[in-house]
Amino acid sequence: MHVLVTGGAGYIGSHTLIELMAEGHDVCVLDNYANATPEVLTRVRTLSNGQIADYRGDVRDAAILDQIMQDFAPDAVVHFAGLKAVSESQQKPLTYYDVNVGGTLALLHAMDRAGCGRIIFSSSATVYGEPDYLPYDEAHPTRPASVYGRTKLMAEQVLTDWAGADPGRSAVILRYFNPVGAHGSARIGEDPQDIPNNLMPYIAQVAVGRRPALTIFGDDYDTPDGTGQRDYIHVVDLARAHVAALDYAGRTPGVRPFNIGTGQSYSVIDMVRAFERACGQTIPTRQAPRRAGDIAAMQADPARAQAELGWRAQHDLDAMTASTWAWQSANPHGYDAG
Ligand code: NAD
Ligand code: UD1
């Protein structure tokens, strides 16, 4: 199948390219490198020993989208391109709506013009907000607590209405829990451009000596050790969920959201201990108050993905931390070191 991957040079996109190519798909990337470097695609090509057509441009740009539709004629699109920093989204709401919602609209318009009716969309568990119950299933109410989360939910609504308007269309919405880890080669991984917002890349940068200590945000949550619990998912498992979703979209019209998580959750302390096992060092920590907007615990019910996509996570916590450490220790400054 010809698969256009928007945001394919990013963290999750790059891992997904590898899994798509391993399954024999032809891939094409559109990325504006707002949060990535072209070096990523160089490495993915080497790892996959294959071709990747790539276009540098903005997903909101109709001209480049039409060009890709003409040159590459995708059968399906996997749409990762977007902005994802929660605190930045509160400061720059219009930018986030523009890129995340406007980008999705522009892409769907271009797909319509070209007669492409299949899309896999990167959504987030953050669309659920404060839990009424855990684990979240896909029927849990959605009430995101941030601008970022609302842009994801709004894009989901656009996709739902788009898919509902024509029986030839299919939209699969993947609600990712907390993606972590890196490819087994240690050649690609997560490379935050700034101070990491998320737990795992922060711990990895402490371990490699780039930061003095991890700040633990809150030790008074209603969880067994008082720190926040999350459902961490290995990025390679997440990448494989996209391959399964493409298959599903090919046989199922309409729209369907899926939780993509393991169904297990771990605390901040659990993550620190697991990382210490992986890297053989102690991770210095210091305690701070809760981070605004954080919730105590999140956990996926991944049963629907298992039943309908035939997908389930294969990697455990130690595989997540070991692969993160392998990537970070081999590339202490991420892609910058070349
Ligand atoms: P990322 O920032 O590494 O990847 C996004 C890619 O999109 C980057 O390569 C960036 O350069 C590109 N991009 C950004 N704006 C663009 C634009 N206007 N036009 C073209 N390209 C553009 O992020 P990621 O972690 O790989 O996330 C991929 C998707 O998954 C995003 O939509 C994100 O919101 C979603 N998501 C991520 C997480 C997570 O924790 N990483 C969790 C849930 C959902
Ligand atoms: C954050 C985003 C969420 C997004 C998700 C995945 C916020 C409020 N939420 O969620 O919208 O979908 O990332 O990209 O930003 N922690 C620390 N110290 C740190 C970093 C994190 O103690 O330096 C704790 C957090 O308080 C939390 C856990 O680690 O309990 C996980 O944090 P993080 O990796 O940022 O993910 P989320 O909070 O789930």
Coordinates of C-alpha atoms and ligand atoms in Angstrom, one line a residue:
M1 CA 0.0 0.0 0.0
H2 CA 1.1 3.6 -0.6
V3 CA 1.1 5.3 2.8
L4 CA 1.6 9.1 3.3
V5 CA 3.0 9.7 6.8
T6 CA 2.7 13.3 8.0
G7 CA 5.1 14.2 10.8
G8 CA 7.1 11.1 9.8
A9 CA 10.4 12.5 11.0
G10 CA 9.1 12.8 14.5
Y11 CA 9.4 10.4 17.4
I12 CA 6.4 8.2 16.8
G13 CA 6.4 8.7 13.1
S14 CA 10.0 7.5 12.6
H15 CA 9.3 4.3 14.4
T16 CA 6.1 3.8 12.5
L17 CA 8.0 4.2 9.2
I18 CA 10.2 1.3 10.1
E19 CA 7.2 -1.0 10.9
L20 CA 5.3 0.0 7.8
M21 CA 8.3 -0.6 5.5
A22 CA 8.9 -4.0 7.3
E23 CA 5.4 -4.9 6.3
G24 CA 6.1 -4.0 2.6
H25 CA 4.3 -0.7 2.5
D26 CA 5.7 2.2 0.3
V27 CA 6.0 5.3 2.4
C28 CA 6.2 9.0 1.8
V29 CA 6.8 11.6 4.5
L30 CA 5.6 15.2 4.8
D31 CA 7.3 17.1 7.6
N32 CA 8.2 20.7 8.2
Y33 CA 10.9 19.8 10.7
A34 CA 9.3 22.0 13.4
N35 CA 10.3 19.4 15.9
A36 CA 12.6 17.0 14.0
T37 CA 15.7 16.9 11.9
P38 CA 16.2 15.3 8.4
E39 CA 18.9 13.1 10.0
V40 CA 16.0 11.0 11.3
L41 CA 15.0 9.9 7.8
T42 CA 18.6 9.2 6.8
R43 CA 18.8 6.8 9.7
V44 CA 15.4 5.2 9.0
R45 CA 16.5 4.6 5.4
T46 CA 19.6 2.9 6.6
L47 CA 17.8 0.8 9.1
S48 CA 15.1 -0.2 6.7
N49 CA 17.3 -0.5 3.6
G50 CA 14.5 1.2 1.6
Q51 CA 13.2 4.2 -0.2
I52 CA 11.3 7.0 1.5
A53 CA 9.9 9.8 -0.6
D54 CA 10.0 13.0 1.5
Y55 CA 8.6 16.4 1.2
R56 CA 9.6 19.3 3.4
G57 CA 6.5 21.4 4.1
D58 CA 3.5 22.3 6.2
V59 CA 0.5 20.0 6.5
R60 CA -1.7 23.1 6.2
D61 CA -0.2 23.9 2.8
A62 CA -2.8 22.8 0.1
A63 CA -0.3 23.1 -2.7
I64 CA 2.3 20.7 -1.3
L65 CA -0.5 18.3 -0.3
D66 CA -1.9 18.3 -3.8
Q67 CA 1.6 17.7 -5.2
I68 CA 2.1 14.7 -2.9
M69 CA -1.3 13.3 -3.9
Q70 CA -0.4 13.6 -7.5
D71 CA 3.2 12.3 -7.2
F72 CA 2.7 9.5 -4.7
A73 CA -1.1 8.7 -4.9
P74 CA -1.4 7.4 -1.3
D75 CA -4.0 4.7 -0.6
A76 CA -4.0 5.9 3.1
V77 CA -2.6 8.6 5.3
V78 CA -1.1 8.3 8.8
H79 CA -1.4 11.7 10.4
F80 CA 1.2 12.5 13.1
A81 CA 2.0 16.1 12.2
G82 CA 1.1 18.4 15.0
L83 CA 2.1 20.2 18.1
K84 CA 2.1 18.4 21.4
A85 CA 3.4 20.5 24.3
V86 CA 0.6 21.0 26.8
S87 CA 1.9 24.1 28.6
E88 CA 2.8 25.8 25.2
S89 CA -0.7 25.1 24.0
Q90 CA -2.1 27.1 26.9
Q91 CA 0.2 30.1 25.9
K92 CA -0.5 29.8 22.2
P93 CA -4.0 28.4 21.7
L94 CA -4.5 29.8 18.2
T95 CA -1.3 28.2 17.0
Y96 CA -2.4 24.8 18.4
Y97 CA -5.9 25.0 16.9
D98 CA -4.4 26.1 13.6
V99 CA -1.8 23.3 13.3
N100 CA -3.7 20.5 14.9
V101 CA -7.2 21.2 13.7
G102 CA -6.4 23.3 10.7
G103 CA -3.8 20.8 9.6
T104 CA -6.2 17.9 9.8
L105 CA -8.8 19.9 7.8
A106 CA -6.3 20.8 5.1
L107 CA -5.2 17.2 4.9
L108 CA -8.8 15.9 4.6
H109 CA -9.6 18.4 1.9
A110 CA -6.5 17.3 -0.1
M111 CA -7.5 13.6 0.4
D112 CA -11.0 14.4 -0.9
R113 CA -9.6 16.1 -4.0
A114 CA -7.4 13.1 -4.7
G115 CA -10.0 10.4 -3.8
C116 CA -8.1 9.1 -0.8
G117 CA -10.5 7.9 1.9
R118 CA -8.4 6.3 4.6
I119 CA -6.7 7.9 7.6
I120 CA -5.2 6.9 10.8
F121 CA -5.1 9.8 13.4
S122 CA -2.8 10.3 16.4
S123 CA -5.0 11.2 19.2
S124 CA -4.2 11.1 22.9
A125 CA -5.6 9.6 26.1
T126 CA -5.6 13.2 27.3
V127 CA -9.0 13.6 25.5
Y128 CA -10.6 11.7 28.5
G129 CA -9.6 14.2 31.2
E130 CA -10.3 13.5 34.9
P131 CA -11.4 9.9 35.1
D132 CA -14.9 8.9 36.2
Y133 CA -13.5 5.3 36.3
L134 CA -10.3 3.5 35.4
P135 CA -9.2 1.9 33.2
Y136 CA -10.6 4.2 30.6
D137 CA -12.5 2.5 27.9
E138 CA -13.4 4.3 24.6
A139 CA -16.9 5.1 25.9
H140 CA -15.5 7.1 28.8
P141 CA -16.7 10.8 28.6
T142 CA -14.2 13.2 26.9
R143 CA -13.5 16.5 28.7
P144 CA -9.8 17.4 28.0
A145 CA -8.3 19.8 30.5
S146 CA -5.9 21.6 28.1
V147 CA -5.9 23.4 24.8
Y148 CA -3.8 20.6 23.4
G149 CA -6.3 18.0 24.5
R150 CA -9.2 20.1 23.0
T151 CA -7.4 20.4 19.7
K152 CA -7.1 16.6 19.6
L153 CA -10.8 16.1 20.5
M154 CA -11.9 18.7 17.9
A155 CA -9.8 16.9 15.2
E156 CA -11.5 13.6 16.3
Q157 CA -14.9 15.3 15.8
V158 CA -13.9 16.6 12.3
L159 CA -12.8 13.1 11.4
T160 CA -16.0 11.6 12.7
D161 CA -18.1 13.9 10.6
W162 CA -15.9 13.4 7.5
A163 CA -16.0 9.6 7.8
G164 CA -19.8 9.7 8.4
A165 CA -20.5 11.6 5.2
D166 CA -19.4 9.0 2.7
P167 CA -19.4 5.2 3.1
G168 CA -16.1 5.0 1.1
R169 CA -14.2 6.7 4.0
S170 CA -12.5 5.2 7.0
A171 CA -10.9 7.1 10.0
V172 CA -9.2 5.2 12.8
I173 CA -8.5 7.3 15.9
L174 CA -5.7 6.0 18.0
R175 CA -5.7 7.4 21.6
Y176 CA -2.1 6.9 22.7
F177 CA -1.3 6.5 26.4
N178 CA 2.3 7.4 27.3
P179 CA 4.7 6.5 24.5
V180 CA 8.3 5.7 25.7
G181 CA 11.2 3.7 24.6
A182 CA 13.2 3.5 21.4
H183 CA 14.0 1.3 18.4
G184 CA 16.1 -1.7 19.2
S185 CA 18.9 -0.5 17.0
A186 CA 19.4 2.6 19.3
R187 CA 19.7 4.7 16.2
I188 CA 16.3 6.4 16.5
G189 CA 14.5 7.6 19.6
E190 CA 12.9 10.5 21.4
D191 CA 15.0 13.7 21.2
P192 CA 13.2 16.6 22.8
Q193 CA 14.5 20.0 21.5
D194 CA 14.2 21.7 24.8
I195 CA 13.9 20.8 28.5
P196 CA 11.8 17.6 28.4
N197 CA 8.3 18.0 29.6
N198 CA 7.7 14.2 29.9
L199 CA 9.0 11.9 32.5
M200 CA 11.0 9.3 30.6
P201 CA 13.1 11.6 28.5
Y202 CA 13.8 13.7 31.6
I203 CA 15.0 10.6 33.5
A204 CA 17.2 9.6 30.5
Q205 CA 18.8 13.0 30.4
V206 CA 19.6 12.8 34.1
A207 CA 21.1 9.4 33.7
V208 CA 23.3 10.6 30.8
G209 CA 24.5 13.6 32.9
R210 CA 22.7 16.4 31.0
R211 CA 20.5 17.3 34.0
P212 CA 21.3 17.1 37.7
A213 CA 18.2 15.5 39.1
L214 CA 14.6 14.5 38.3
T215 CA 12.0 16.7 39.9
I216 CA 9.1 14.5 41.1
F217 CA 5.9 16.5 40.7
G218 CA 3.7 15.5 43.7
D219 CA 4.0 12.8 46.3
D220 CA 0.5 13.2 47.8
Y221 CA -1.7 11.6 45.1
D222 CA -4.1 8.9 46.0
T223 CA -1.9 6.2 44.6
P224 CA 0.1 3.5 46.5
D225 CA 3.3 5.5 46.7
G226 CA 1.8 9.0 46.3
T227 CA 3.3 9.7 42.9
G228 CA 1.4 9.8 39.6
Q229 CA 0.6 6.6 37.7
R230 CA 0.6 6.3 33.9
D231 CA 0.1 3.6 31.3
Y232 CA 3.5 3.6 29.5
I233 CA 3.6 2.0 26.0
H234 CA 6.7 1.1 24.1
V235 CA 7.0 3.1 20.9
V236 CA 7.6 0.0 18.8
D237 CA 4.3 -1.5 20.0
L238 CA 2.6 1.8 19.3
A239 CA 4.1 1.9 15.8
R240 CA 2.8 -1.6 15.2
A241 CA -0.7 -0.5 16.2
H242 CA -0.6 1.8 13.1
V243 CA 0.1 -1.1 10.8
A244 CA -2.8 -3.0 12.4
A245 CA -5.0 0.1 12.1
L246 CA -4.3 0.5 8.4
D247 CA -5.4 -3.1 7.8
Y248 CA -8.5 -2.5 9.8
A249 CA -9.3 0.8 7.9
G250 CA -9.0 -1.2 4.7
R251 CA -11.9 -3.5 5.7
T252 CA -14.0 -1.1 7.9
P253 CA -15.7 2.1 6.8
G254 CA -16.7 4.7 9.3
V255 CA -14.8 6.0 12.3
R256 CA -13.6 4.1 15.3
P257 CA -11.5 5.2 18.3
F258 CA -9.0 2.8 20.0
N259 CA -7.1 3.0 23.2
I260 CA -3.4 2.2 22.6
G261 CA -1.9 1.3 25.9
T262 CA -0.8 -1.8 27.8
G263 CA -3.5 -1.9 30.5
Q264 CA -0.9 -1.6 33.2
S265 CA 0.2 1.5 35.1
Y266 CA 3.4 2.5 36.9
S267 CA 4.2 5.3 39.3
V268 CA 6.9 7.9 38.9
I269 CA 8.9 6.0 41.5
D270 CA 8.4 2.7 39.6
M271 CA 9.8 4.4 36.5
V272 CA 12.8 5.7 38.4
R273 CA 13.6 2.3 39.8
A274 CA 13.1 0.6 36.4
F275 CA 15.5 3.1 34.8
E276 CA 18.0 2.6 37.5
R277 CA 18.0 -1.2 36.7
A278 CA 18.5 -0.4 33.1
C279 CA 21.4 2.0 33.4
G280 CA 23.0 0.7 36.6
Q281 CA 23.1 4.1 38.2
T282 CA 21.1 5.9 40.9
I283 CA 18.9 8.6 39.5
P284 CA 19.0 11.6 41.8
T285 CA 15.5 13.0 42.6
R286 CA 14.0 16.0 44.4
Q287 CA 10.4 16.5 45.4
A288 CA 8.2 19.4 44.2
P289 CA 4.5 20.2 44.4
R290 CA 2.1 18.7 41.9
R291 CA 2.3 20.0 38.3
A292 CA -0.8 22.0 37.2
G293 CA -3.2 20.0 35.1
D294 CA -1.8 16.6 36.2
I295 CA -4.2 13.8 37.3
A296 CA -3.3 11.1 39.8
A297 CA -3.6 8.0 37.5
M298 CA -4.4 7.0 34.0
Q299 CA -4.7 3.5 32.6
A300 CA -6.0 2.1 29.3
D301 CA -8.5 -0.6 28.8
P302 CA -6.9 -1.9 25.5
A303 CA -9.5 -4.7 25.0
R304 CA -11.1 -3.1 21.9
A305 CA -7.7 -2.8 20.1
Q306 CA -7.0 -6.4 20.9
A307 CA -10.4 -7.7 19.7
E308 CA -10.8 -5.5 16.6
L309 CA -7.3 -4.6 15.5
G310 CA -5.7 -7.8 16.6
W311 CA -3.1 -5.8 18.3
R312 CA -1.6 -5.9 21.8
A313 CA 1.5 -4.5 23.4
Q314 CA 4.4 -7.0 23.6
H315 CA 7.1 -5.0 25.4
D316 CA 7.3 -4.8 29.2
L317 CA 8.6 -2.0 31.4
D318 CA 12.2 -3.2 31.4
A319 CA 12.2 -3.3 27.6
M320 CA 10.9 0.3 27.7
T321 CA 13.6 1.6 30.0
A322 CA 16.4 -0.6 28.5
S323 CA 15.7 0.7 25.0
T324 CA 15.5 4.3 26.2
W325 CA 18.8 4.0 27.9
A326 CA 20.4 2.3 24.9
W327 CA 19.3 5.2 22.7
Q328 CA 20.2 7.9 25.1
S329 CA 23.6 6.5 26.0
A330 CA 24.6 6.0 22.4
N331 CA 23.2 9.5 21.4
P332 CA 23.7 11.6 24.5
H333 CA 22.8 14.8 22.6
G334 CA 20.2 13.1 20.5
Y335 CA 20.5 13.6 16.7
D336 CA 22.7 16.7 17.2
A337 CA 25.8 14.6 17.5
G338 CA 25.2 13.3 14.0
Ligands
NAD1 P1 6.9 14.8 17.4 O1 6.9 16.3 17.7 O2 8.2 14.1 17.5 O3 6.4 14.6 15.9 C1 5.5 15.4 15.2 C2 6.1 15.7 13.8 O4 5.3 16.6 13.1 C3 7.5 16.4 13.9 O5 8.4 15.7 13.1 C4 7.3 17.8 13.5 O6 8.4 18.4 12.8 C5 6.1 17.6 12.5 N1 5.2 18.8 12.4 C6 4.8 19.6 13.4 N2 4.0 20.6 12.8 C7 4.0 20.3 11.5 C8 3.3 21.0 10.4 N3 2.6 22.1 10.6 N4 3.5 20.5 9.2 C9 4.2 19.4 9.0 N5 4.9 18.7 10.0 C10 4.7 19.2 11.2 O7 5.8 14.2 18.3 P2 5.4 12.6 18.5 O8 5.6 12.4 19.9 O9 6.0 11.8 17.4 O10 3.8 12.7 18.3 C11 3.2 12.5 17.0 C12 1.7 12.7 17.2 O11 1.2 11.9 18.2 C13 1.4 14.1 17.5 O12 0.2 14.4 16.8 C14 1.1 14.1 19.0 O13 0.2 15.1 19.3 C15 0.5 12.7 19.1 N6 0.7 12.2 20.5 C16 1.9 12.1 21.0 C17 2.1 11.6 22.3 C18 3.4 11.6 23.0 O14 3.5 11.5 24.2 N7 4.5 11.6 22.3 C19 1.0 11.2 23.1 C20 -0.3 11.3 22.4 C21 -0.4 11.7 21.2
UD1_2 C1 1.6 14.7 29.6 C2 0.6 15.7 29.1 C3 -0.4 14.9 28.3 C4 0.2 14.2 27.1 C5 1.3 13.2 27.7 C6 2.0 12.5 26.6 C7 0.5 17.4 30.8 C8 -0.3 18.0 31.9 N1 0.0 16.3 30.3 O1 1.0 13.7 30.3 O2 -1.4 15.8 27.8 O3 -0.7 13.5 26.4 O4 2.2 14.0 28.4 O5 2.8 13.3 25.9 O6 1.6 17.9 30.5 N2 6.6 13.8 36.1 C9 7.5 14.1 37.1 N3 8.6 14.9 36.7 C10 8.9 15.3 35.4 C11 7.9 14.9 34.4 C12 6.8 14.2 34.8 O7 7.3 13.8 38.2 O8 9.9 15.9 35.2 C13 5.4 13.0 36.4 C14 4.1 13.6 36.1 O9 3.7 14.4 37.2 C15 3.2 12.4 35.8 C16 4.2 11.4 35.2 O10 5.5 11.8 35.6 O11 2.7 11.9 37.1 C17 4.1 11.3 33.7 O12 4.3 12.6 33.2 P1 4.4 12.9 31.6 O13 5.5 12.0 31.0 O14 4.6 14.4 31.5 O15 3.0 12.4 31.0 P2 1.5 12.9 31.4 O16 1.5 13.6 32.7 O17 0.7 11.6 31.4

